[in-house]
Structures are given as C-alpha cells and as structure tokens.
Coordinates of C-alpha atoms in Angstrom, one line a residue:
M1 CA 53.2 -60.0 49.8
L2 CA 52.1 -62.1 46.8
L3 CA 54.6 -64.5 45.1
L4 CA 53.8 -65.0 41.5
G5 CA 56.8 -67.2 40.4
P6 CA 58.1 -70.5 41.7
V7 CA 59.8 -70.5 45.1
S8 CA 62.0 -73.4 46.3
A9 CA 60.3 -74.5 49.4
R10 CA 62.5 -77.4 50.4
A11 CA 65.9 -78.8 49.3
H12 CA 66.5 -82.5 50.0
P13 CA 69.4 -84.7 48.7
N14 CA 66.8 -86.7 46.7
L15 CA 64.1 -84.1 46.2
E16 CA 63.7 -80.6 44.7
L17 CA 60.3 -79.1 45.7
A18 CA 59.0 -75.8 44.3
I19 CA 55.7 -74.0 45.0
E20 CA 54.0 -71.8 42.4
G21 CA 50.9 -69.7 42.3
Q22 CA 49.5 -66.3 43.4
L23 CA 50.3 -66.9 47.1
S24 CA 51.2 -64.7 50.0
D25 CA 54.5 -65.4 51.8
Q26 CA 52.5 -66.8 54.8
Q27 CA 50.4 -69.1 52.6
R28 CA 53.5 -70.5 50.9
K29 CA 55.2 -71.2 54.2
N30 CA 52.2 -72.9 55.5
I31 CA 51.9 -75.1 52.4
S32 CA 55.5 -76.0 52.8
S33 CA 55.1 -77.0 56.5
Y34 CA 51.9 -79.0 55.7
L35 CA 53.5 -81.1 52.9
S36 CA 54.9 -84.4 54.0
L37 CA 57.4 -84.0 51.1
G38 CA 58.5 -80.7 52.7
R39 CA 59.2 -82.2 56.1
L40 CA 61.7 -84.9 55.1
A41 CA 64.8 -84.9 57.2
D42 CA 68.1 -84.5 55.3
N43 CA 69.3 -87.9 56.4
E44 CA 66.0 -89.6 55.7
Q45 CA 66.2 -92.1 52.8
L46 CA 63.6 -91.5 50.1
S47 CA 62.7 -94.7 48.3
E48 CA 60.5 -94.7 45.1
A49 CA 57.6 -96.3 47.1
M50 CA 57.8 -93.6 49.8
F51 CA 58.1 -90.8 47.2
R52 CA 54.9 -92.0 45.4
R53 CA 53.0 -92.3 48.6
L54 CA 53.9 -88.8 49.8
Y55 CA 53.4 -87.3 46.3
R56 CA 49.8 -88.7 46.2
K57 CA 49.0 -86.8 49.4
A58 CA 50.6 -83.4 48.3
A59 CA 47.5 -81.9 46.7
K60 CA 45.2 -82.7 49.6
E61 CA 47.8 -81.4 52.1
A62 CA 48.3 -78.1 50.2
A63 CA 44.5 -77.6 50.1
K64 CA 44.3 -78.1 53.9
A65 CA 47.2 -75.6 54.4
L66 CA 45.1 -72.9 52.7
E67 CA 42.0 -73.4 55.0
P68 CA 43.4 -71.3 57.9
F69 CA 43.5 -68.3 55.5
G70 CA 39.8 -68.7 54.5
Y71 CA 40.3 -70.6 51.2
Y72 CA 38.4 -73.8 51.2
S73 CA 38.1 -74.5 47.5
P74 CA 41.5 -74.0 46.0
T75 CA 42.7 -75.5 42.7
I76 CA 45.9 -77.6 43.3
S77 CA 48.0 -79.3 40.6
T78 CA 51.3 -81.2 41.0
T79 CA 53.8 -82.4 38.5
K80 CA 56.8 -84.6 39.0
R81 CA 59.9 -85.5 37.0
Q82 CA 62.6 -88.1 37.9
V83 CA 66.0 -86.6 37.1
A84 CA 68.0 -89.5 38.5
P85 CA 67.3 -93.1 39.7
D86 CA 66.9 -91.8 43.3
K87 CA 66.1 -88.1 42.8
W88 CA 62.8 -86.3 41.8
Q89 CA 61.7 -82.8 41.0
V90 CA 58.2 -81.8 42.2
T91 CA 56.3 -78.6 41.3
L92 CA 53.1 -77.7 43.1
T93 CA 50.9 -75.0 41.7
A94 CA 48.1 -73.5 43.9
D95 CA 45.3 -71.1 43.0
P96 CA 43.6 -70.2 46.3
G97 CA 40.2 -69.5 44.6
T98 CA 37.3 -67.6 46.2
P99 CA 37.7 -66.9 49.9
I100 CA 35.2 -67.7 52.6
K101 CA 33.7 -64.5 54.0
I102 CA 32.0 -64.0 57.4
T103 CA 28.3 -63.3 57.4
E104 CA 27.6 -63.4 61.1
V105 CA 29.6 -62.9 64.4
T106 CA 27.8 -63.6 67.6
I107 CA 29.6 -63.2 71.0
N108 CA 27.7 -63.6 74.2
L109 CA 29.0 -63.0 77.8
I110 CA 27.3 -65.2 80.3
G111 CA 27.8 -64.9 84.0
P112 CA 26.9 -63.1 87.2
G113 CA 27.0 -59.3 87.2
T114 CA 27.6 -56.9 84.4
A115 CA 30.6 -57.3 82.2
P116 CA 33.1 -54.5 83.0
P117 CA 33.9 -52.0 80.2
R118 CA 37.3 -53.5 79.4
L119 CA 35.8 -56.9 78.7
A120 CA 33.0 -55.3 76.7
R121 CA 35.7 -53.5 74.6
A122 CA 37.4 -56.8 74.0
V123 CA 34.2 -58.1 72.5
E124 CA 33.7 -54.9 70.5
H125 CA 37.2 -55.1 69.1
F126 CA 37.1 -58.8 68.1
P127 CA 39.4 -58.9 65.1
L128 CA 36.9 -60.6 62.7
R129 CA 33.7 -58.7 61.5
V130 CA 31.0 -59.3 59.0
G131 CA 32.4 -59.1 55.5
D132 CA 36.0 -60.1 56.5
V133 CA 37.7 -63.0 54.9
L134 CA 37.8 -65.9 57.4
S135 CA 41.2 -66.1 59.1
H136 CA 41.6 -68.9 61.7
Q137 CA 44.7 -67.2 63.1
Q138 CA 42.8 -64.0 63.8
Y139 CA 39.9 -66.1 65.2
E140 CA 42.2 -67.8 67.7
Q141 CA 43.9 -64.4 68.6
G142 CA 40.5 -62.9 69.2
K143 CA 39.5 -65.8 71.5
D144 CA 42.9 -65.5 73.4
R145 CA 42.2 -61.7 73.9
L146 CA 38.8 -62.4 75.3
I147 CA 40.1 -64.9 77.8
A148 CA 43.0 -62.6 78.7
S149 CA 40.6 -59.6 79.2
A150 CA 38.4 -61.8 81.4
L151 CA 41.3 -62.9 83.5
E152 CA 42.6 -59.3 83.9
N153 CA 39.1 -58.3 85.1
G154 CA 39.0 -60.9 87.8
Y155 CA 37.1 -63.7 86.1
Q156 CA 39.6 -66.5 86.8
Q157 CA 37.3 -69.3 85.8
A158 CA 36.3 -67.9 82.4
V159 CA 35.8 -70.5 79.8
F160 CA 34.1 -70.8 76.4
R161 CA 30.9 -72.9 76.5
T162 CA 30.5 -72.5 72.8
S163 CA 33.3 -71.9 70.3
R164 CA 32.3 -72.6 66.8
V165 CA 33.1 -71.6 63.2
E166 CA 30.6 -72.9 60.7
V167 CA 31.8 -72.9 57.1
R168 CA 29.4 -73.2 54.1
K169 CA 31.7 -74.0 51.3
Q170 CA 29.2 -73.8 48.5
E171 CA 28.1 -70.4 49.7
Y172 CA 31.6 -69.2 50.4
S173 CA 30.4 -68.0 53.8
A174 CA 31.0 -68.7 57.5
T175 CA 29.4 -67.8 60.9
I176 CA 31.1 -67.4 64.2
Q177 CA 29.5 -68.3 67.6
L178 CA 31.2 -67.7 70.9
D179 CA 29.6 -68.0 74.3
L180 CA 32.0 -67.0 77.1
V181 CA 31.0 -68.1 80.6
T182 CA 32.8 -65.6 82.9
G183 CA 32.1 -67.3 86.2
P184 CA 32.4 -65.3 89.5
R185 CA 34.6 -62.2 89.6
Y186 CA 37.4 -62.3 92.1
L187 CA 38.9 -59.2 93.8
I188 CA 42.1 -58.5 95.6
G189 CA 41.6 -59.1 99.3
A190 CA 43.7 -58.1 102.3
L191 CA 47.5 -58.0 101.8
H192 CA 49.4 -59.8 104.6
F193 CA 53.2 -59.3 104.6
Q194 CA 55.6 -61.7 106.2
A195 CA 58.6 -59.4 106.8
D196 CA 59.5 -58.2 110.3
F197 CA 62.5 -56.2 109.1
I198 CA 60.5 -53.4 107.4
D199 CA 57.5 -51.3 108.2
H200 CA 54.3 -52.7 106.7
D201 CA 52.8 -49.3 106.1
L202 CA 55.8 -48.6 103.8
L203 CA 55.1 -51.9 102.0
R204 CA 51.5 -50.9 101.4
K205 CA 52.7 -47.6 99.8
I206 CA 55.1 -49.4 97.6
T207 CA 52.4 -51.9 96.5
P208 CA 50.6 -50.4 93.4
V209 CA 47.5 -52.6 93.8
R210 CA 44.9 -51.9 96.4
E211 CA 42.3 -54.1 98.1
G212 CA 39.1 -54.4 96.0
A213 CA 40.9 -54.2 92.6
P214 CA 40.3 -57.1 90.1
F215 CA 42.3 -60.2 91.0
S216 CA 44.4 -61.0 88.0
P217 CA 47.8 -62.3 86.9
R218 CA 48.8 -58.7 85.9
A219 CA 47.9 -57.3 89.3
L220 CA 50.1 -60.0 91.0
T221 CA 52.9 -59.3 88.6
R222 CA 52.7 -55.5 89.3
I223 CA 52.9 -56.2 93.1
R224 CA 55.9 -58.5 92.7
Q225 CA 57.7 -56.1 90.3
S226 CA 57.2 -53.0 92.4
L227 CA 58.5 -54.8 95.5
F228 CA 61.5 -56.1 93.7
N229 CA 62.2 -52.6 92.2
A230 CA 62.2 -51.0 95.6
G231 CA 65.7 -52.4 96.2
Y232 CA 65.0 -53.8 99.7
F233 CA 64.2 -57.5 98.8
S234 CA 66.1 -60.4 97.4
S235 CA 62.9 -62.5 96.9
V236 CA 59.2 -61.9 96.7
D237 CA 56.8 -64.8 97.0
I238 CA 53.1 -64.3 96.6
N239 CA 50.8 -66.9 98.0
Y240 CA 47.0 -67.2 97.7
D241 CA 44.2 -69.8 97.4
L242 CA 41.0 -69.2 95.5
A243 CA 39.3 -71.7 97.7
Q244 CA 39.8 -69.3 100.6
V245 CA 37.8 -66.5 98.9
E246 CA 35.5 -64.5 101.2
P247 CA 32.0 -65.8 100.3
D248 CA 30.2 -62.4 100.4
T249 CA 32.8 -60.2 98.6
N250 CA 34.8 -62.7 96.5
K251 CA 37.9 -61.1 97.8
V252 CA 41.1 -63.3 97.8
P253 CA 43.5 -62.9 100.7
I254 CA 47.1 -62.6 99.6
T255 CA 50.2 -63.4 101.6
I256 CA 53.5 -61.8 100.5
V257 CA 56.7 -63.4 101.9
L258 CA 59.7 -61.1 101.6
S259 CA 63.4 -61.8 102.1
P260 CA 65.8 -58.8 102.6
T261 CA 68.7 -57.9 100.4
P262 CA 72.1 -57.8 102.1
A263 CA 72.2 -54.6 104.1
H264 CA 75.7 -53.6 103.0
K265 CA 76.9 -53.2 99.4
Y266 CA 80.4 -52.2 98.3
G267 CA 81.8 -51.1 95.0
I268 CA 85.1 -50.3 93.5
G269 CA 86.1 -49.2 90.0
L270 CA 88.9 -47.7 88.0
G271 CA 88.6 -45.6 84.8
Y272 CA 89.8 -42.9 82.6
G273 CA 88.2 -39.8 81.0
T274 CA 89.9 -37.3 78.8
D275 CA 88.2 -34.5 80.9
T276 CA 89.1 -35.9 84.3
G277 CA 92.2 -38.1 83.6
P278 CA 92.7 -41.3 85.6
R279 CA 90.1 -41.9 88.2
A280 CA 88.8 -44.4 90.7
I281 CA 85.6 -44.8 92.7
L282 CA 84.8 -46.4 96.0
E283 CA 81.2 -46.8 97.0
Y284 CA 79.3 -48.0 100.1
T285 CA 75.6 -48.4 100.5
N286 CA 73.5 -49.4 103.5
R287 CA 70.1 -50.5 102.2
H288 CA 68.6 -51.2 105.6
L289 CA 69.4 -48.4 108.0
N290 CA 66.1 -48.8 109.7
R291 CA 62.7 -50.5 109.2
F292 CA 61.3 -47.3 107.6
G293 CA 63.3 -47.9 104.4
H294 CA 66.0 -45.2 105.0
Q295 CA 69.2 -45.8 103.0
L296 CA 72.7 -44.3 103.0
D297 CA 75.1 -44.0 100.0
L298 CA 78.7 -42.9 100.4
H299 CA 81.2 -42.4 97.6
W300 CA 84.8 -41.3 97.1
Q301 CA 85.9 -40.5 93.6
P302 CA 89.5 -39.3 93.3
S303 CA 90.8 -38.3 89.9
Q304 CA 93.6 -36.3 88.3
R305 CA 91.6 -33.1 87.9
K306 CA 88.4 -33.4 89.9
S307 CA 87.8 -35.4 93.1
D308 CA 84.8 -35.5 95.4
F309 CA 83.7 -37.2 98.6
G310 CA 80.1 -37.3 99.6
G311 CA 77.0 -39.1 100.6
T312 CA 73.2 -39.2 100.3
Y313 CA 70.7 -40.1 102.9
T314 CA 67.4 -41.2 101.3
I315 CA 64.0 -41.3 102.9
P316 CA 61.2 -42.9 100.9
I317 CA 57.9 -41.0 100.4
G318 CA 55.7 -43.8 99.3
D319 CA 57.4 -45.9 96.6
P320 CA 61.1 -45.1 97.0
K321 CA 61.6 -45.6 93.2
R322 CA 59.0 -42.9 92.5
D323 CA 59.1 -40.4 95.3
R324 CA 61.8 -39.7 97.9
L325 CA 63.4 -37.1 100.1
A326 CA 67.2 -36.9 99.6
I327 CA 69.8 -35.2 101.8
T328 CA 73.1 -34.9 100.1
G329 CA 76.5 -33.5 101.1
T330 CA 79.6 -33.4 98.9
Y331 CA 83.1 -32.0 99.1
T332 CA 84.7 -31.4 95.7
T333 CA 88.1 -30.2 94.6
E334 CA 88.7 -29.3 90.9
D335 CA 91.8 -28.2 89.1
F336 CA 91.5 -27.2 85.4
D337 CA 93.7 -24.9 83.4
N338 CA 94.3 -21.9 85.7
T339 CA 91.3 -22.5 88.0
E340 CA 91.4 -24.2 91.4
T341 CA 88.2 -24.7 93.5
E342 CA 87.2 -26.3 96.8
T343 CA 83.4 -26.7 97.1
L344 CA 81.2 -27.7 100.0
N345 CA 77.7 -28.6 98.8
A346 CA 74.7 -29.6 101.0
K347 CA 71.3 -30.1 99.5
I348 CA 67.9 -31.3 100.5
S349 CA 65.6 -32.3 97.6
F350 CA 62.2 -33.8 96.8
D351 CA 62.8 -36.2 93.9
H352 CA 60.0 -37.6 91.7
F353 CA 60.6 -40.3 89.1
R354 CA 58.0 -41.2 86.4
R355 CA 58.0 -43.3 83.3
W356 CA 58.0 -40.2 81.1
G357 CA 60.7 -38.3 83.1
E358 CA 61.7 -36.9 86.5
Y359 CA 61.6 -33.7 88.4
S360 CA 63.1 -32.3 91.6
T361 CA 62.7 -29.3 93.9
Y362 CA 65.6 -28.6 96.2
L363 CA 67.3 -26.2 98.6
Q364 CA 71.1 -26.1 98.3
Y365 CA 73.8 -24.6 100.5
L366 CA 77.0 -23.8 98.5
E367 CA 80.3 -22.7 99.9
E368 CA 83.2 -22.3 97.5
R369 CA 86.8 -21.2 97.8
Y370 CA 88.4 -20.5 94.4
D371 CA 91.4 -19.1 92.6
T372 CA 91.3 -18.5 88.8
G373 CA 94.9 -17.3 88.6
S374 CA 93.7 -13.7 88.4
N375 CA 94.2 -11.4 91.4
L376 CA 90.8 -9.9 90.7
D377 CA 89.1 -13.2 90.8
S378 CA 89.9 -15.2 94.0
D379 CA 87.5 -15.4 96.9
Q380 CA 85.4 -17.5 99.2
M381 CA 81.6 -17.3 98.7
R382 CA 78.5 -18.7 100.3
F383 CA 74.9 -19.1 98.9
L384 CA 71.6 -20.5 99.8
I385 CA 70.1 -21.6 96.5
P386 CA 66.6 -22.9 95.9
G387 CA 66.2 -24.7 92.6
I388 CA 64.0 -26.8 90.3
R389 CA 65.1 -29.4 87.7
G390 CA 63.0 -31.5 85.4
S391 CA 63.5 -33.9 82.5
V392 CA 61.1 -35.4 80.0
F393 CA 62.0 -38.1 77.5
W394 CA 60.5 -40.3 74.9
A395 CA 62.6 -43.2 73.6
D396 CA 62.2 -46.8 72.3
D397 CA 65.2 -47.8 74.4
R398 CA 67.2 -45.3 76.6
L399 CA 70.4 -47.5 76.5
T400 CA 70.5 -48.0 72.7
T401 CA 68.1 -45.6 71.2
R402 CA 66.7 -45.7 67.6
Q403 CA 64.1 -42.9 68.1
G404 CA 64.1 -40.6 71.1
L405 CA 64.2 -37.2 72.6
R406 CA 65.2 -35.8 76.0
L407 CA 64.6 -32.3 77.4
T408 CA 66.1 -31.1 80.6
A409 CA 65.6 -27.7 82.2
T410 CA 67.1 -26.2 85.4
A411 CA 66.4 -23.0 87.2
I412 CA 68.2 -21.8 90.3
G413 CA 68.7 -18.5 92.1
S414 CA 69.8 -16.8 95.3
D415 CA 69.0 -13.6 97.3
Q416 CA 71.7 -11.6 98.9
G417 CA 69.4 -10.9 101.9
L418 CA 69.0 -14.7 102.5
L419 CA 72.4 -16.1 103.2
G420 CA 73.6 -15.2 99.7
D421 CA 76.7 -13.1 98.8
T422 CA 74.9 -11.7 95.7
D423 CA 71.6 -11.9 93.8
F424 CA 71.3 -14.0 90.7
I425 CA 69.0 -16.2 88.7
Q426 CA 70.3 -18.8 86.3
A427 CA 68.4 -21.1 83.8
T428 CA 69.6 -23.8 81.4
L429 CA 67.9 -25.9 78.8
H430 CA 69.4 -29.1 77.3
A431 CA 68.0 -31.1 74.5
K432 CA 69.1 -34.3 72.8
G433 CA 67.4 -36.1 70.0
I434 CA 68.1 -39.3 68.0
Y435 CA 66.5 -40.4 64.7
S436 CA 67.3 -43.6 62.9
F437 CA 66.8 -44.2 59.2
W438 CA 67.7 -46.6 56.5
D439 CA 68.2 -49.4 59.1
K440 CA 71.9 -48.7 59.8
W441 CA 72.0 -44.9 60.1
R442 CA 71.4 -42.5 63.0
I443 CA 71.4 -38.8 63.3
I444 CA 72.2 -37.5 66.8
G445 CA 71.7 -33.9 67.7
R446 CA 72.1 -32.0 71.0
A447 CA 72.0 -28.4 72.1
E448 CA 72.3 -26.5 75.3
I449 CA 71.5 -22.9 76.2
G450 CA 72.0 -21.2 79.5
T451 CA 71.8 -17.6 80.8
T452 CA 72.6 -15.9 84.1
L453 CA 70.9 -12.7 85.4
V454 CA 73.5 -11.1 87.7
D455 CA 75.1 -7.6 88.0
D456 CA 78.6 -9.0 87.8
I457 CA 79.4 -12.6 86.8
Y458 CA 82.6 -12.5 88.8
E459 CA 80.6 -12.2 91.9
L460 CA 79.7 -15.8 91.4
P461 CA 82.1 -18.7 92.0
P462 CA 83.3 -20.8 89.0
S463 CA 80.9 -23.6 89.7
L464 CA 78.0 -21.2 88.9
R465 CA 79.6 -19.8 85.7
F466 CA 79.4 -21.3 82.3
Y467 CA 82.3 -23.0 80.4
A468 CA 82.4 -25.1 77.3
G469 CA 84.6 -27.6 75.7
G470 CA 85.4 -31.3 76.4
D471 CA 83.9 -34.7 75.9
Q472 CA 80.3 -33.7 76.6
S473 CA 80.4 -30.2 75.0
V474 CA 82.6 -29.1 72.1
R475 CA 85.0 -31.8 71.1
G476 CA 88.3 -30.8 69.8
Y477 CA 88.7 -28.4 72.7
G478 CA 90.0 -29.3 76.2
Y479 CA 87.8 -29.5 79.3
K480 CA 86.2 -26.1 80.0
K481 CA 88.7 -24.4 77.5
I482 CA 86.0 -22.2 75.9
S483 CA 85.5 -19.2 78.1
P484 CA 86.1 -15.4 78.3
T485 CA 89.6 -14.6 79.6
D486 CA 91.4 -11.8 81.3
D487 CA 94.4 -9.9 79.9
E488 CA 96.7 -12.7 81.0
G489 CA 94.7 -15.4 79.3
N490 CA 93.2 -16.8 82.5
L491 CA 89.8 -18.5 81.9
L492 CA 87.1 -16.8 83.9
G493 CA 83.8 -18.3 82.8
G494 CA 80.8 -16.4 81.5
K495 CA 77.2 -15.4 81.9
N496 CA 75.7 -17.2 78.9
L497 CA 76.2 -20.6 77.2
L498 CA 75.3 -21.9 73.8
T499 CA 76.4 -25.2 72.3
Y500 CA 75.2 -27.6 69.7
S501 CA 76.3 -30.8 68.0
L502 CA 75.3 -32.8 65.0
E503 CA 76.5 -36.4 64.5
L504 CA 75.9 -39.0 61.8
E505 CA 76.4 -42.6 62.8
R506 CA 76.4 -45.8 60.8
N507 CA 76.5 -49.4 62.0
L508 CA 79.5 -51.2 60.6
V509 CA 79.4 -54.8 61.9
D510 CA 77.7 -56.4 64.9
A511 CA 77.9 -54.0 67.8
W512 CA 80.4 -51.7 66.1
S513 CA 79.6 -48.4 64.4
G514 CA 81.4 -45.3 63.1
A515 CA 80.5 -41.6 63.3
V516 CA 81.4 -38.2 62.0
F517 CA 80.4 -35.1 63.9
Y518 CA 80.5 -31.3 64.1
D519 CA 80.3 -29.4 67.4
S520 CA 80.1 -25.7 68.1
G521 CA 79.7 -23.5 71.1
T522 CA 80.4 -20.2 72.8
V523 CA 80.5 -18.7 76.3
S524 CA 80.1 -15.0 76.5
D525 CA 78.5 -12.2 78.5
T526 CA 76.1 -11.4 75.8
F527 CA 74.2 -13.3 73.1
S528 CA 74.6 -10.6 70.5
N529 CA 77.3 -11.4 67.9
P530 CA 78.7 -14.4 69.7
T531 CA 82.0 -15.9 68.7
M532 CA 81.5 -19.6 68.0
H533 CA 84.2 -22.2 68.5
S534 CA 83.8 -25.3 66.4
G535 CA 85.3 -28.7 66.3
A536 CA 84.8 -31.7 64.0
G537 CA 86.0 -35.3 63.8
V538 CA 85.4 -39.0 63.5
G539 CA 84.5 -41.6 66.1
L540 CA 84.2 -45.3 66.8
R541 CA 81.3 -46.8 68.8
W542 CA 80.7 -50.0 70.6
N543 CA 77.2 -50.9 72.0
G544 CA 77.3 -52.9 75.2
V545 CA 74.6 -54.0 77.6
F546 CA 75.4 -50.9 79.8
G547 CA 75.2 -48.4 77.0
Q548 CA 77.6 -47.1 74.3
V549 CA 81.4 -46.8 74.5
R550 CA 82.5 -43.8 72.4
L551 CA 86.1 -43.0 71.2
D552 CA 86.4 -39.8 69.2
L553 CA 89.2 -38.0 67.4
A554 CA 88.4 -34.3 67.0
K555 CA 90.1 -31.2 65.8
A556 CA 89.4 -27.6 66.8
L557 CA 88.6 -25.6 63.6
D558 CA 89.1 -22.1 65.0
E559 CA 92.6 -22.3 66.3
D560 CA 95.9 -24.1 65.7
G561 CA 96.5 -27.3 67.6
S562 CA 96.7 -31.0 67.5
W563 CA 93.9 -33.5 67.3
R564 CA 92.3 -34.5 70.6
I565 CA 91.1 -37.9 71.8
H566 CA 87.7 -38.0 73.7
F567 CA 86.5 -41.1 75.5
T568 CA 83.0 -41.5 77.0
L569 CA 80.6 -44.2 77.9
G570 CA 76.9 -44.4 79.0
A571 CA 73.3 -44.6 77.8
D572 CA 72.2 -42.8 74.7
L573 CA 69.5 -40.8 76.4

C-alpha cells in the first residue's frame, strides 16, 4: 500500500512528526522506527540543543531506513517549525528513487555426499531472483529457510561460509553470493526407551520416526508429540549426544525417558439439555490396565429422559490415537413421548483416526425391549448388525470454524438367517458446512438424509427407526416429535429421514454472537410428496475454549404451539 499524503508517525508532548512521500506502509513504519526523533519517550525532556542534534540526523537516518527495501539513493528533505518555546513541528519528505535490482544470485552447497532433494528445492525456491528488487528481509528469510532445510535433512552443523550482498549504487544493481557448508549428515539411530511399565514394541509402533531417518529438530518433536498424544505418559524426555554418533553410519543413538500418567482417572459432571432434561455423568478410566496399552473406560449418565451405563475396552493397534480395536457395551433406557425402550448394545469395532477424518468397521449385537403405546408395536427384538461409518472434514479450526465442511456416512444391515429378527439395510448421510464472510458473518448449513430397506418398518425397534425434531434436528419441535403416528397419535418412527437447516450468524461483541435460523424436516415411509415440518427462530452464541454454547428460541411454523428453548454446546464441526 502506498501512502501519498502526510502521516503522523510520532506524537510527543514537545514534537509533532509527520512523514510524507510515495511510501509503502512498511517503509513508513521503518523510517519512523529509525528516526531518533521518532523514538523519544513521552517523559523524555526535549531541549532545543537536543532537538537540533536529532533533527540534523533525520535525513541520514531516513535514507538508511529505506536500504532494506532496495532503495540506496533516495531523496530526503526535512522542514521544521517552532510553534512554541519548547515545541516543534517536523515534516520529512522521502522519495525512494530508483531501486537496486539483482543481477546475479549464486548459491553453492558444499559438503560430503549429494544434497537431498528437499535442500535442493530450498535452493531453487530462494525468494530473490535475477531482476527482483533487492529486499534484505527476503534475503534473510531465504537464508533462514536454507539453514532450516539443512537441519531438517540431518545437517546439524550447517553454516554459511560466505554470505554476501554486494551493492553497486551507481549501477543500481546487486549480486548475492551464498556458500552453505552442510557438514556431515546425521541420521536417527537406535531408540532406547526407559519405561518398564509399558511394552517397548508398542512404543516403537507409536513412534512415527524410524531408525535411519534424518536426525532433525522436527523428527525429535514428532517423537515427543506422538508419545504425549498416546495418553500414557506424563513426561517425555529425549536425550542424545552428537559426540556419540556411530562413526561409520553417522547414526545418533537416542534415549527416551518416559513417566506414566496416573492409572486412574475420575470425572463427574452435571448438565441440562432441552432434549434430555437434567442430567449427570460419572466417568472412570483406567489408562494402564496392562503393559500392552489396554485401557478401560466406564460411564454412567442418568437423565430425565435417557440414561445409559456402559464401558469401552480399548486395545491399541499401533498408535492408539490412530488405530485401535474397541469393545463396547451399553445398557440404555429412554422415555420420550409415548415410547419407552430398554436397549442392550454390544459392539466390537476397528477404529481408524486420521487428520482428514475417521472411519470404523464394526459388528454390533442389539437387543431391545420397547413399547410405543400402541398394542401393535410393542416387542423385544434381537439383531446382529455389521456396519461401517466414516467421516471426512476440512476446517481451519474444528472448535471455532470460519471455513469448514464435514461429511459423515453410515451403512448398517442385518440378515434374518444370522441372529436377526428381520432383514434390513439402512444408510444415512449427514453434511455440515460453515462459510464466513465480511469478517463478522457466518452461514451455517446442515442436512441429513437416511433411508431404510425393510419390508415393514415396525419389524425394527425404535432405535433403528428415524425420528426428527429437537436441538440437533428441527428446532421449534420437541425431541423426536416429527414422526408418522398411528390412529391414536402415538409416534411410531419411519423408514426415511430428510432434514436441513440454514443459519446466519453475526459476531456482536468479543465472544458473543447472534443468529437467525430456519430448520425443516420430515420422517416418512416414502420420499414422494413428503410433508415438511419447519421451524424458525433466533439464537445467542458464546464461544469458549471448549467450543460454542448455543441458546435458541424457536417456533414451529406448521402447527399451533408456544416457542421452545433449545440449549446445546460443543465444537462447530
């Protein structure tokens, strides 16, 4: 950005300083920081003798401030005016002049062996090329990148033997000469673990860096971070000595000292949700069941409408934060509207977590006793259900998202001949996207579609049927209130689900924002001519370190009734 008019660079009780000229914002700031007149402290007394001394240096200091941008022959003029016995006005006008352009760039790599491709690419992408205006900032950044690339490739003693910029002011040209002496290349040596409480083969699976990889600060950071993230250790200390390198291979032995986290972890919490009513949660985790990294999580979550007790036994497959085998069992009771259910659920799953998403394959045993208030729809059923579930997401920040998208798909089914009371296949797809614009505005959209292939939906228990309505579905309606009904008005659930939502949110002040929204959805036995149920309302948001707290006031648009309050909290994606 070029500033053509005067800009006040410094306000002092005894001095008004302005900088004029066709200058970029960075150039103006640099001149201001170079000027002795611009660095006076507010409480510093400015005598006439001091003012004259500093004023005489201003033109030379401003010229020096333009050199880092490639301008070595600027035209600088200064004017002064005394407006009071102890107060002056100074105007500095700068014309940068003709820039210095680069006519030659020479970068040599000197050392044993052949430079690896990454280091060669760092040389190729040096930010200054022939014909560019000389920029000392880019020059230093390029040097830093070369050293950083050398370190990441194992050259821990890399140093510049020659680092020179030769400027020819009369020719308005400059040459760059860099000679980088790499020194020997060091490699990751044998990893030695000091931790008798956990299996060392598991530790090697968790560690993402293998013997023979380039020895670098990033490799050591990856080792430390991966071990911390595993959840087994309270401290991770990495020790090495370059003087102990193996002479023939240049491998550096590494010793990793690990301290365990406390084995037992307890949690307790209270809360309230408009779908569940008052609720509490008690949790227990044993993080060190055995030296093979197995863990046990137990939880009990009673609430007004839905309560469950269960646990998960986790077995790591390699890095436990990436791949694991989980054995889960839960007992759940739920009471909503006219429906009461008791569900026993046991599942074994292979879970895989990646930076871009997660996916699981599983086998589930479901036994459910239910009563919907209809004499034709009360039973006890059992199923053996294989399934697959996957999510992919792209987001700048999953807690407080400005731009992001998440897609989640699930497919399950059962065979009557394989411990199932009926044949069915069910698939769901859920999408949520967030787009920010105009700095303070966000559009949040979500949609969900699901369908069930089954001869008679009422041969499936309520937990395998679709319902809509509530905090995470169509606001303005009660929890699971959108559903096909029998002649007595009992909610029965349906084969197919379709919901969508559009929300416009604006930041108000600090962490607070407001929103308006429109939700719509249907549950039916066919997708032809669906009857949509819609709700709309307004909301208040607060962004915390754990995610967003949302308080919504919504009204159903398709039926008479009062406004409903919806309360949720959690991450954006």
